[in-house]
GROMACS .gro file of C-alpha atoms in nm:
model
  328
    1MET     CA    1   3.378   3.051  -1.049
    2SER     CA    2   3.539   2.766  -1.226
    3ALA     CA    3   3.823   2.523  -1.196
    4GLY     CA    4   4.002   2.693  -1.472
    5SER     CA    5   3.980   2.705  -1.840
    6VAL     CA    6   4.047   2.405  -2.059
    7ALA     CA    7   4.127   2.438  -2.423
    8LEU     CA    8   4.113   2.125  -2.629
    9VAL     CA    9   4.303   2.129  -2.970
   10VAL     CA   10   4.164   1.942  -3.271
   11THR     CA   11   4.451   1.865  -3.480
   12ASP     CA   12   4.293   1.658  -3.757
   13GLU     CA   13   4.160   1.879  -4.047
   14ILE     CA   14   3.903   1.636  -4.188
   15ALA     CA   15   3.776   1.248  -4.132
   16ILE     CA   16   3.914   1.202  -3.794
   17PRO     CA   17   3.983   0.832  -3.752
   18SER     CA   18   3.764   0.623  -3.491
   19TRP     CA   19   4.062   0.558  -3.304
   20ASP     CA   20   4.153   0.921  -3.225
   21LEU     CA   21   3.765   0.988  -3.193
   22TYR     CA   22   3.813   0.817  -2.855
   23GLU     CA   23   4.106   1.007  -2.713
   24LEU     CA   24   3.930   1.316  -2.832
   25SER     CA   25   3.611   1.234  -2.638
   26ILE     CA   26   3.816   1.176  -2.305
   27PRO     CA   27   3.884   1.524  -2.223
   28CYS     CA   28   3.553   1.625  -2.351
   29THR     CA   29   3.373   1.393  -2.135
   30VAL     CA   30   3.593   1.474  -1.814
   31PHE     CA   31   3.627   1.869  -1.838
   32GLY     CA   32   3.332   1.966  -2.077
   33LYS     CA   33   3.041   1.835  -1.878
   34PRO     CA   34   2.945   2.014  -1.558
   35GLN     CA   35   2.923   1.803  -1.257
   36PRO     CA   36   2.731   2.044  -1.022
   37ASP     CA   37   2.672   1.770  -0.751
   38LEU     CA   38   3.034   1.702  -0.732
   39SER     CA   39   3.179   2.050  -0.718
   40ASP     CA   40   3.062   2.389  -0.768
   41HIS     CA   41   3.365   2.495  -0.961
   42TRP     CA   42   3.371   2.293  -1.287
   43TYR     CA   43   3.599   2.398  -1.583
   44ASP     CA   44   3.535   2.649  -1.855
   45PHE     CA   45   3.587   2.418  -2.165
   46ARG     CA   46   3.650   2.501  -2.530
   47LEU     CA   47   3.726   2.325  -2.855
   48CYS     CA   48   3.968   2.490  -3.091
   49SER     CA   49   4.057   2.361  -3.436
   50ALA     CA   50   4.424   2.394  -3.556
   51TYR     CA   51   4.247   2.445  -3.919
   52GLU     CA   52   4.057   2.730  -4.064
   53GLY     CA   53   3.738   2.698  -4.223
   54GLU     CA   54   3.499   2.393  -4.171
   55GLY     CA   55   3.556   2.035  -4.257
   56PRO     CA   56   3.286   1.817  -4.482
   57GLY     CA   57   3.112   1.649  -4.211
   58ALA     CA   58   3.121   1.270  -4.181
   59SER     CA   59   3.324   1.048  -4.417
   60ASP     CA   60   3.397   0.679  -4.478
   61PHE     CA   61   3.735   0.737  -4.282
   62GLY     CA   62   3.596   0.902  -3.950
   63LEU     CA   63   3.405   1.219  -3.851
   64SER     CA   64   3.483   1.579  -3.898
   65VAL     CA   65   3.453   1.811  -3.588
   66ARG     CA   66   3.342   2.166  -3.626
   67THR     CA   67   3.471   2.388  -3.348
   68PRO     CA   68   3.361   2.740  -3.235
   69TYR     CA   69   3.729   2.837  -3.183
   70GLY     CA   70   4.038   2.851  -3.381
   71LEU     CA   71   4.391   2.824  -3.292
   72GLU     CA   72   4.392   3.162  -3.108
   73GLY     CA   73   4.107   3.014  -2.849
   74ILE     CA   74   4.398   2.838  -2.674
   75VAL     CA   75   4.590   3.137  -2.580
   76GLY     CA   76   4.502   3.238  -2.234
   77ALA     CA   77   4.361   2.920  -2.140
   78ASP     CA   78   4.461   2.776  -1.789
   79THR     CA   79   4.513   2.424  -1.934
   80VAL     CA   80   4.571   2.337  -2.319
   81ILE     CA   81   4.517   1.976  -2.411
   82VAL     CA   82   4.656   1.830  -2.743
   83THR     CA   83   4.546   1.486  -2.841
   84SER     CA   84   4.674   1.254  -3.123
   85VAL     CA   85   4.806   1.471  -3.422
   86PRO     CA   86   4.749   1.320  -3.766
   87ASP     CA   87   4.907   1.007  -3.866
   88ALA     CA   88   5.081   1.150  -4.135
   89CYS     CA   89   5.263   1.393  -3.909
   90VAL     CA   90   5.387   1.090  -3.718
   91GLU     CA   91   5.451   0.824  -3.989
   92GLU     CA   92   5.564   1.034  -4.279
   93GLY     CA   93   5.691   1.352  -4.107
   94ARG     CA   94   5.434   1.581  -4.250
   95PRO     CA   95   5.451   1.927  -4.092
   96LEU     CA   96   5.192   1.983  -3.810
   97PRO     CA   97   4.889   2.225  -3.890
   98ASP     CA   98   5.037   2.574  -3.961
   99GLY     CA   99   5.084   2.776  -3.660
  100LEU     CA  100   5.009   2.497  -3.396
  101ALA     CA  101   5.365   2.467  -3.263
  102ALA     CA  102   5.391   2.853  -3.238
  103THR     CA  103   5.051   2.905  -3.071
  104LEU     CA  104   5.138   2.604  -2.806
  105ARG     CA  105   5.450   2.815  -2.721
  106ARG     CA  106   5.246   3.139  -2.690
  107ALA     CA  107   4.999   2.959  -2.465
  108TYR     CA  108   5.268   2.802  -2.252
  109ASP     CA  109   5.468   3.160  -2.217
  110ALA     CA  110   5.135   3.313  -2.101
  111GLY     CA  111   5.124   3.050  -1.826
  112ALA     CA  112   4.922   2.761  -1.935
  113ARG     CA  113   4.938   2.425  -1.810
  114MET     CA  114   5.023   2.198  -2.129
  115VAL     CA  115   4.887   1.850  -2.175
  116SER     CA  116   4.940   1.593  -2.447
  117LEU     CA  117   4.740   1.263  -2.480
  118CYS     CA  118   4.930   0.989  -2.688
  119THR     CA  119   5.084   1.131  -3.012
  120GLY     CA  120   4.996   1.476  -2.916
  121ALA     CA  121   5.347   1.480  -2.756
  122PHE     CA  122   5.474   1.543  -3.107
  123ALA     CA  123   5.310   1.891  -3.116
  124LEU     CA  124   5.444   1.989  -2.747
  125ALA     CA  125   5.792   1.855  -2.864
  126GLU     CA  126   5.777   2.035  -3.179
  127ALA     CA  127   5.715   2.356  -2.974
  128GLY     CA  128   6.003   2.288  -2.781
  129LEU     CA  129   5.803   2.228  -2.463
  130LEU     CA  130   5.937   1.875  -2.387
  131ASP     CA  131   6.317   1.971  -2.417
  132GLY     CA  132   6.508   1.850  -2.134
  133ARG     CA  133   6.191   1.704  -1.967
  134ARG     CA  134   6.102   1.342  -1.917
  135ALA     CA  135   5.775   1.263  -2.136
  136THR     CA  136   5.565   0.960  -2.273
  137ALA     CA  137   5.335   0.877  -2.548
  138HIS     CA  138   5.198   0.555  -2.682
  139TRP     CA  139   5.446   0.285  -2.693
  140MET     CA  140   5.387   0.222  -3.068
  141HIS     CA  141   5.522   0.570  -3.137
  142THR     CA  142   5.786   0.645  -2.851
  143ALA     CA  143   6.086   0.545  -3.052
  144GLN     CA  144   5.986   0.796  -3.342
  145LEU     CA  145   5.940   1.059  -3.059
  146ALA     CA  146   6.304   0.998  -2.920
  147ALA     CA  147   6.448   0.979  -3.269
  148ARG     CA  148   6.280   1.301  -3.399
  149TYR     CA  149   6.350   1.509  -3.079
  150PRO     CA  150   6.657   1.383  -2.941
  151LYS     CA  151   6.627   1.672  -2.632
  152VAL     CA  152   6.323   1.485  -2.494
  153GLU     CA  153   6.404   1.226  -2.228
  154VAL     CA  154   6.134   0.971  -2.371
  155ASP     CA  155   6.008   0.690  -2.130
  156ASP     CA  156   5.807   0.468  -2.286
  157SER     CA  157   5.718   0.244  -1.997
  158VAL     CA  158   5.487   0.455  -1.799
  159LEU     CA  159   5.097   0.543  -1.850
  160TYR     CA  160   5.156   0.929  -1.800
  161VAL     CA  161   5.442   1.177  -1.672
  162ASP     CA  162   5.352   1.482  -1.458
  163ASP     CA  163   5.639   1.732  -1.479
  164GLY     CA  164   5.435   2.006  -1.311
  165ASP     CA  165   5.332   2.254  -1.584
  166VAL     CA  166   5.376   1.995  -1.858
  167LEU     CA  167   5.215   1.655  -1.870
  168THR     CA  168   5.205   1.381  -2.117
  169SER     CA  169   5.045   1.044  -2.150
  170ALA     CA  170   5.040   0.728  -2.326
  171GLY     CA  171   4.748   0.627  -2.579
  172VAL     CA  172   4.389   0.533  -2.545
  173SER     CA  173   4.296   0.472  -2.173
  174ALA     CA  174   4.613   0.627  -2.035
  175GLY     CA  175   4.474   0.945  -2.156
  176LEU     CA  176   4.167   0.906  -1.908
  177ASP     CA  177   4.407   0.827  -1.632
  178LEU     CA  178   4.601   1.145  -1.693
  179CYS     CA  179   4.255   1.350  -1.726
  180LEU     CA  180   4.138   1.217  -1.392
  181HIS     CA  181   4.468   1.276  -1.244
  182LEU     CA  182   4.444   1.646  -1.345
  183VAL     CA  183   4.079   1.654  -1.191
  184ARG     CA  184   4.259   1.527  -0.850
  185ARG     CA  185   4.521   1.777  -0.846
  186ASP     CA  186   4.255   2.059  -0.935
  187LEU     CA  187   3.960   1.963  -0.721
  188GLY     CA  188   4.083   1.678  -0.502
  189ALA     CA  189   4.072   1.313  -0.442
  190HIS     CA  190   3.689   1.283  -0.352
  191VAL     CA  191   3.567   1.461  -0.669
  192ALA     CA  192   3.820   1.270  -0.894
  193ASN     CA  193   3.711   0.948  -0.733
  194GLN     CA  194   3.336   1.011  -0.763
  195LEU     CA  195   3.394   1.111  -1.137
  196ALA     CA  196   3.571   0.809  -1.199
  197ARG     CA  197   3.295   0.595  -1.032
  198ARG     CA  198   3.069   0.780  -1.256
  199MET     CA  199   3.253   0.677  -1.551
  200VAL     CA  200   3.288   0.323  -1.454
  201VAL     CA  201   3.667   0.342  -1.443
  202PRO     CA  202   3.930   0.291  -1.186
  203ALA     CA  203   3.951   0.579  -0.960
  204HIS     CA  204   4.366   0.609  -0.976
  205ARG     CA  205   4.627   0.455  -1.155
  206PRO     CA  206   4.951   0.612  -1.070
  207GLY     CA  207   5.139   0.737  -1.374
  208GLY     CA  208   5.437   0.528  -1.330
  209GLN     CA  209   5.238   0.202  -1.371
  210ALA     CA  210   5.362   0.030  -1.674
  211GLN     CA  211   5.206   0.034  -2.018
  212PHE     CA  212   5.218  -0.332  -2.061
  213ILE     CA  213   5.012  -0.541  -1.821
  214ASP     CA  214   5.021  -0.920  -1.828
  215LEU     CA  215   4.711  -1.083  -1.869
  216SER     CA  216   4.821  -1.440  -1.881
  217VAL     CA  217   4.660  -1.555  -1.564
  218PRO     CA  218   4.357  -1.788  -1.624
  219PRO     CA  219   4.037  -1.613  -1.623
  220THR     CA  220   3.902  -1.861  -1.368
  221ASP     CA  221   4.148  -1.739  -1.124
  222ASP     CA  222   4.046  -1.388  -1.109
  223GLU     CA  223   3.709  -1.458  -0.915
  224GLY     CA  224   3.937  -1.475  -0.583
  225LEU     CA  225   4.082  -1.126  -0.604
  226GLY     CA  226   3.799  -0.879  -0.568
  227PRO     CA  227   3.668  -1.018  -0.239
  228VAL     CA  228   4.022  -1.012  -0.082
  229LEU     CA  229   4.086  -0.648  -0.207
  230ASP     CA  230   3.761  -0.538  -0.064
  231TRP     CA  231   3.860  -0.724   0.256
  232ALA     CA  232   4.190  -0.541   0.272
  233ARG     CA  233   4.040  -0.220   0.201
  234ALA     CA  234   3.786  -0.253   0.492
  235ARG     CA  235   4.090  -0.306   0.725
  236LEU     CA  236   4.348  -0.041   0.613
  237ASP     CA  237   4.390   0.066   0.962
  238ARG     CA  238   4.532  -0.269   1.075
  239PRO     CA  239   4.869  -0.409   1.004
  240LEU     CA  240   4.850  -0.610   0.680
  241THR     CA  241   5.110  -0.823   0.507
  242VAL     CA  242   5.103  -1.012   0.167
  243GLU     CA  243   5.060  -1.329   0.375
  244ASP     CA  244   4.750  -1.196   0.528
  245LEU     CA  245   4.600  -1.155   0.175
  246ALA     CA  246   4.718  -1.468   0.040
  247ARG     CA  247   4.563  -1.652   0.347
  248ARG     CA  248   4.255  -1.461   0.301
  249ALA     CA  249   4.233  -1.537  -0.060
  250ALA     CA  250   4.337  -1.908  -0.002
  251MET     CA  251   4.644  -1.881  -0.240
  252SER     CA  252   5.029  -1.895  -0.198
  253PRO     CA  253   5.200  -1.541  -0.168
  254ARG     CA  254   5.383  -1.617  -0.486
  255THR     CA  255   5.042  -1.664  -0.662
  256LEU     CA  256   4.872  -1.362  -0.507
  257TYR     CA  257   5.186  -1.142  -0.629
  258ARG     CA  258   5.161  -1.274  -0.960
  259ARG     CA  259   4.786  -1.216  -0.998
  260LEU     CA  260   4.769  -0.874  -0.849
  261GLN     CA  261   5.062  -0.759  -1.052
  262ALA     CA  262   4.853  -0.880  -1.371
  263ALA     CA  263   4.538  -0.724  -1.278
  264THR     CA  264   4.660  -0.402  -1.130
  265GLY     CA  265   5.017  -0.339  -1.251
  266THR     CA  266   5.135  -0.293  -0.903
  267THR     CA  267   5.286  -0.537  -0.640
  268PRO     CA  268   5.078  -0.620  -0.323
  269LEU     CA  269   5.274  -0.397  -0.100
  270GLN     CA  270   5.250  -0.109  -0.335
  271TRP     CA  271   4.863  -0.159  -0.393
  272LEU     CA  272   4.842  -0.154  -0.004
  273LEU     CA  273   5.031   0.166   0.003
  274ASN     CA  274   4.814   0.344  -0.295
  275GLN     CA  275   4.497   0.245  -0.100
  276ARG     CA  276   4.638   0.383   0.228
  277LEU     CA  277   4.731   0.708   0.082
  278ALA     CA  278   4.352   0.719  -0.103
  279ARG     CA  279   4.229   0.655   0.260
  280ALA     CA  280   4.435   0.960   0.391
  281GLN     CA  281   4.329   1.181   0.103
  282SER     CA  282   3.974   1.118   0.171
  283LEU     CA  283   4.022   1.183   0.561
  284LEU     CA  284   4.217   1.489   0.493
  285GLU     CA  285   3.923   1.612   0.261
  286SER     CA  286   3.641   1.545   0.477
  287THR     CA  287   3.742   1.546   0.854
  288ALA     CA  288   3.935   1.773   1.096
  289ALA     CA  289   4.125   1.480   1.253
  290PRO     CA  290   4.483   1.550   1.338
  291ILE     CA  291   4.760   1.428   1.092
  292ASP     CA  292   4.887   1.147   1.324
  293LYS     CA  293   4.505   1.026   1.385
  294ILE     CA  294   4.480   1.022   1.008
  295ALA     CA  295   4.822   0.828   0.978
  296GLU     CA  296   4.668   0.575   1.228
  297LEU     CA  297   4.347   0.528   1.039
  298SER     CA  298   4.492   0.503   0.698
  299GLY     CA  299   4.738   0.219   0.832
  300LEU     CA  300   5.067   0.448   0.754
  301GLY     CA  301   5.139   0.430   1.153
  302THR     CA  302   5.298   0.781   1.211
  303ALA     CA  303   5.255   1.113   1.115
  304ASN     CA  304   5.608   1.124   0.976
  305ASN     CA  305   5.554   0.803   0.771
  306LEU     CA  306   5.235   0.969   0.630
  307ARG     CA  307   5.421   1.283   0.532
  308HIS     CA  308   5.701   1.093   0.369
  309HIS     CA  309   5.483   0.894   0.151
  310PHE     CA  310   5.231   1.158   0.092
  311LEU     CA  311   5.511   1.396  -0.031
  312LYS     CA  312   5.665   1.124  -0.250
  313GLN     CA  313   5.343   1.018  -0.423
  314VAL     CA  314   5.110   1.293  -0.402
  315GLY     CA  315   5.372   1.592  -0.449
  316VAL     CA  316   5.258   1.817  -0.131
  317SER     CA  317   5.253   1.781   0.242
  318PRO     CA  318   4.937   1.652   0.422
  319GLY     CA  319   4.896   1.977   0.538
  320ASP     CA  320   4.894   2.168   0.218
  321TYR     CA  321   4.651   1.911   0.057
  322ARG     CA  322   4.417   1.968   0.343
  323ARG     CA  323   4.425   2.339   0.286
  324ALA     CA  324   4.379   2.315  -0.083
  325PHE     CA  325   4.077   2.034  -0.058
  326GLY     CA  326   3.961   2.022   0.294
  327ALA     CA  327   3.592   2.081   0.363
  328GLY     CA  328   3.648   2.404   0.531
   0.00000   0.00000   0.00000
């Protein structure tokens, strides 16, 4: 068995730029390498080229990728991922590869979950899959996306947008955030967290986090944040306030707010809520504790409060989450 089939579309004909290679490698790394110690049910992964024939191999401008599948390989996949489209399609209005938009539409109509990283959103938009939907792309290209496809509700302020069966992300590292988010949806928080740890990246950055993070805090000030955040994680079952964290870090609440916002893109209270929800997910997956006990252990207080925040942030009830990802 597998967690489903994932088809990754290569949209560059030859000489993939090094910048785009990074985004292309993200889904290959996340979905293409089985992780049997994390899950018995990993993904069936395939690379599909939007062009016929083979490229010439390496060049002075990048690398060529030879794939075992053509465009038809995406039809029937459970998830279809489109990474950055060629720059000329974005900057100069050059048409997308022949048949790409129509085949993406066929894949969606057949039931595929559609995903774009960075300017891959232009391909989904050309296929009409973003009409009437909220979507994002790298902030350098969102104005062009909005101008070219006025039916799309473009949001240039977020890392990624999960609209259920269609998901879009900003560029570069935001693509990794979205791919890990998909693993979290499919296989649960524990697997996604362990995979992120293996890749030495943050376990979870919410999609609503800003693309822009202020890094103006002096680097010498950053030494105090790690210990205080570790201290807070070890005490999530207790009442914690911003003043508690600030006192532990030996700084004013205002300074803590500014530095945590710069380091994580979230406020101290939002950071605490995210940590509590992550703790609740882990407990739902690994224990049979009642919901009210999990609310207590994660610091969310009552079962009703846990259900409220869980539905809002995760999208399902704690009970449904346990049924999907619990140990048995």
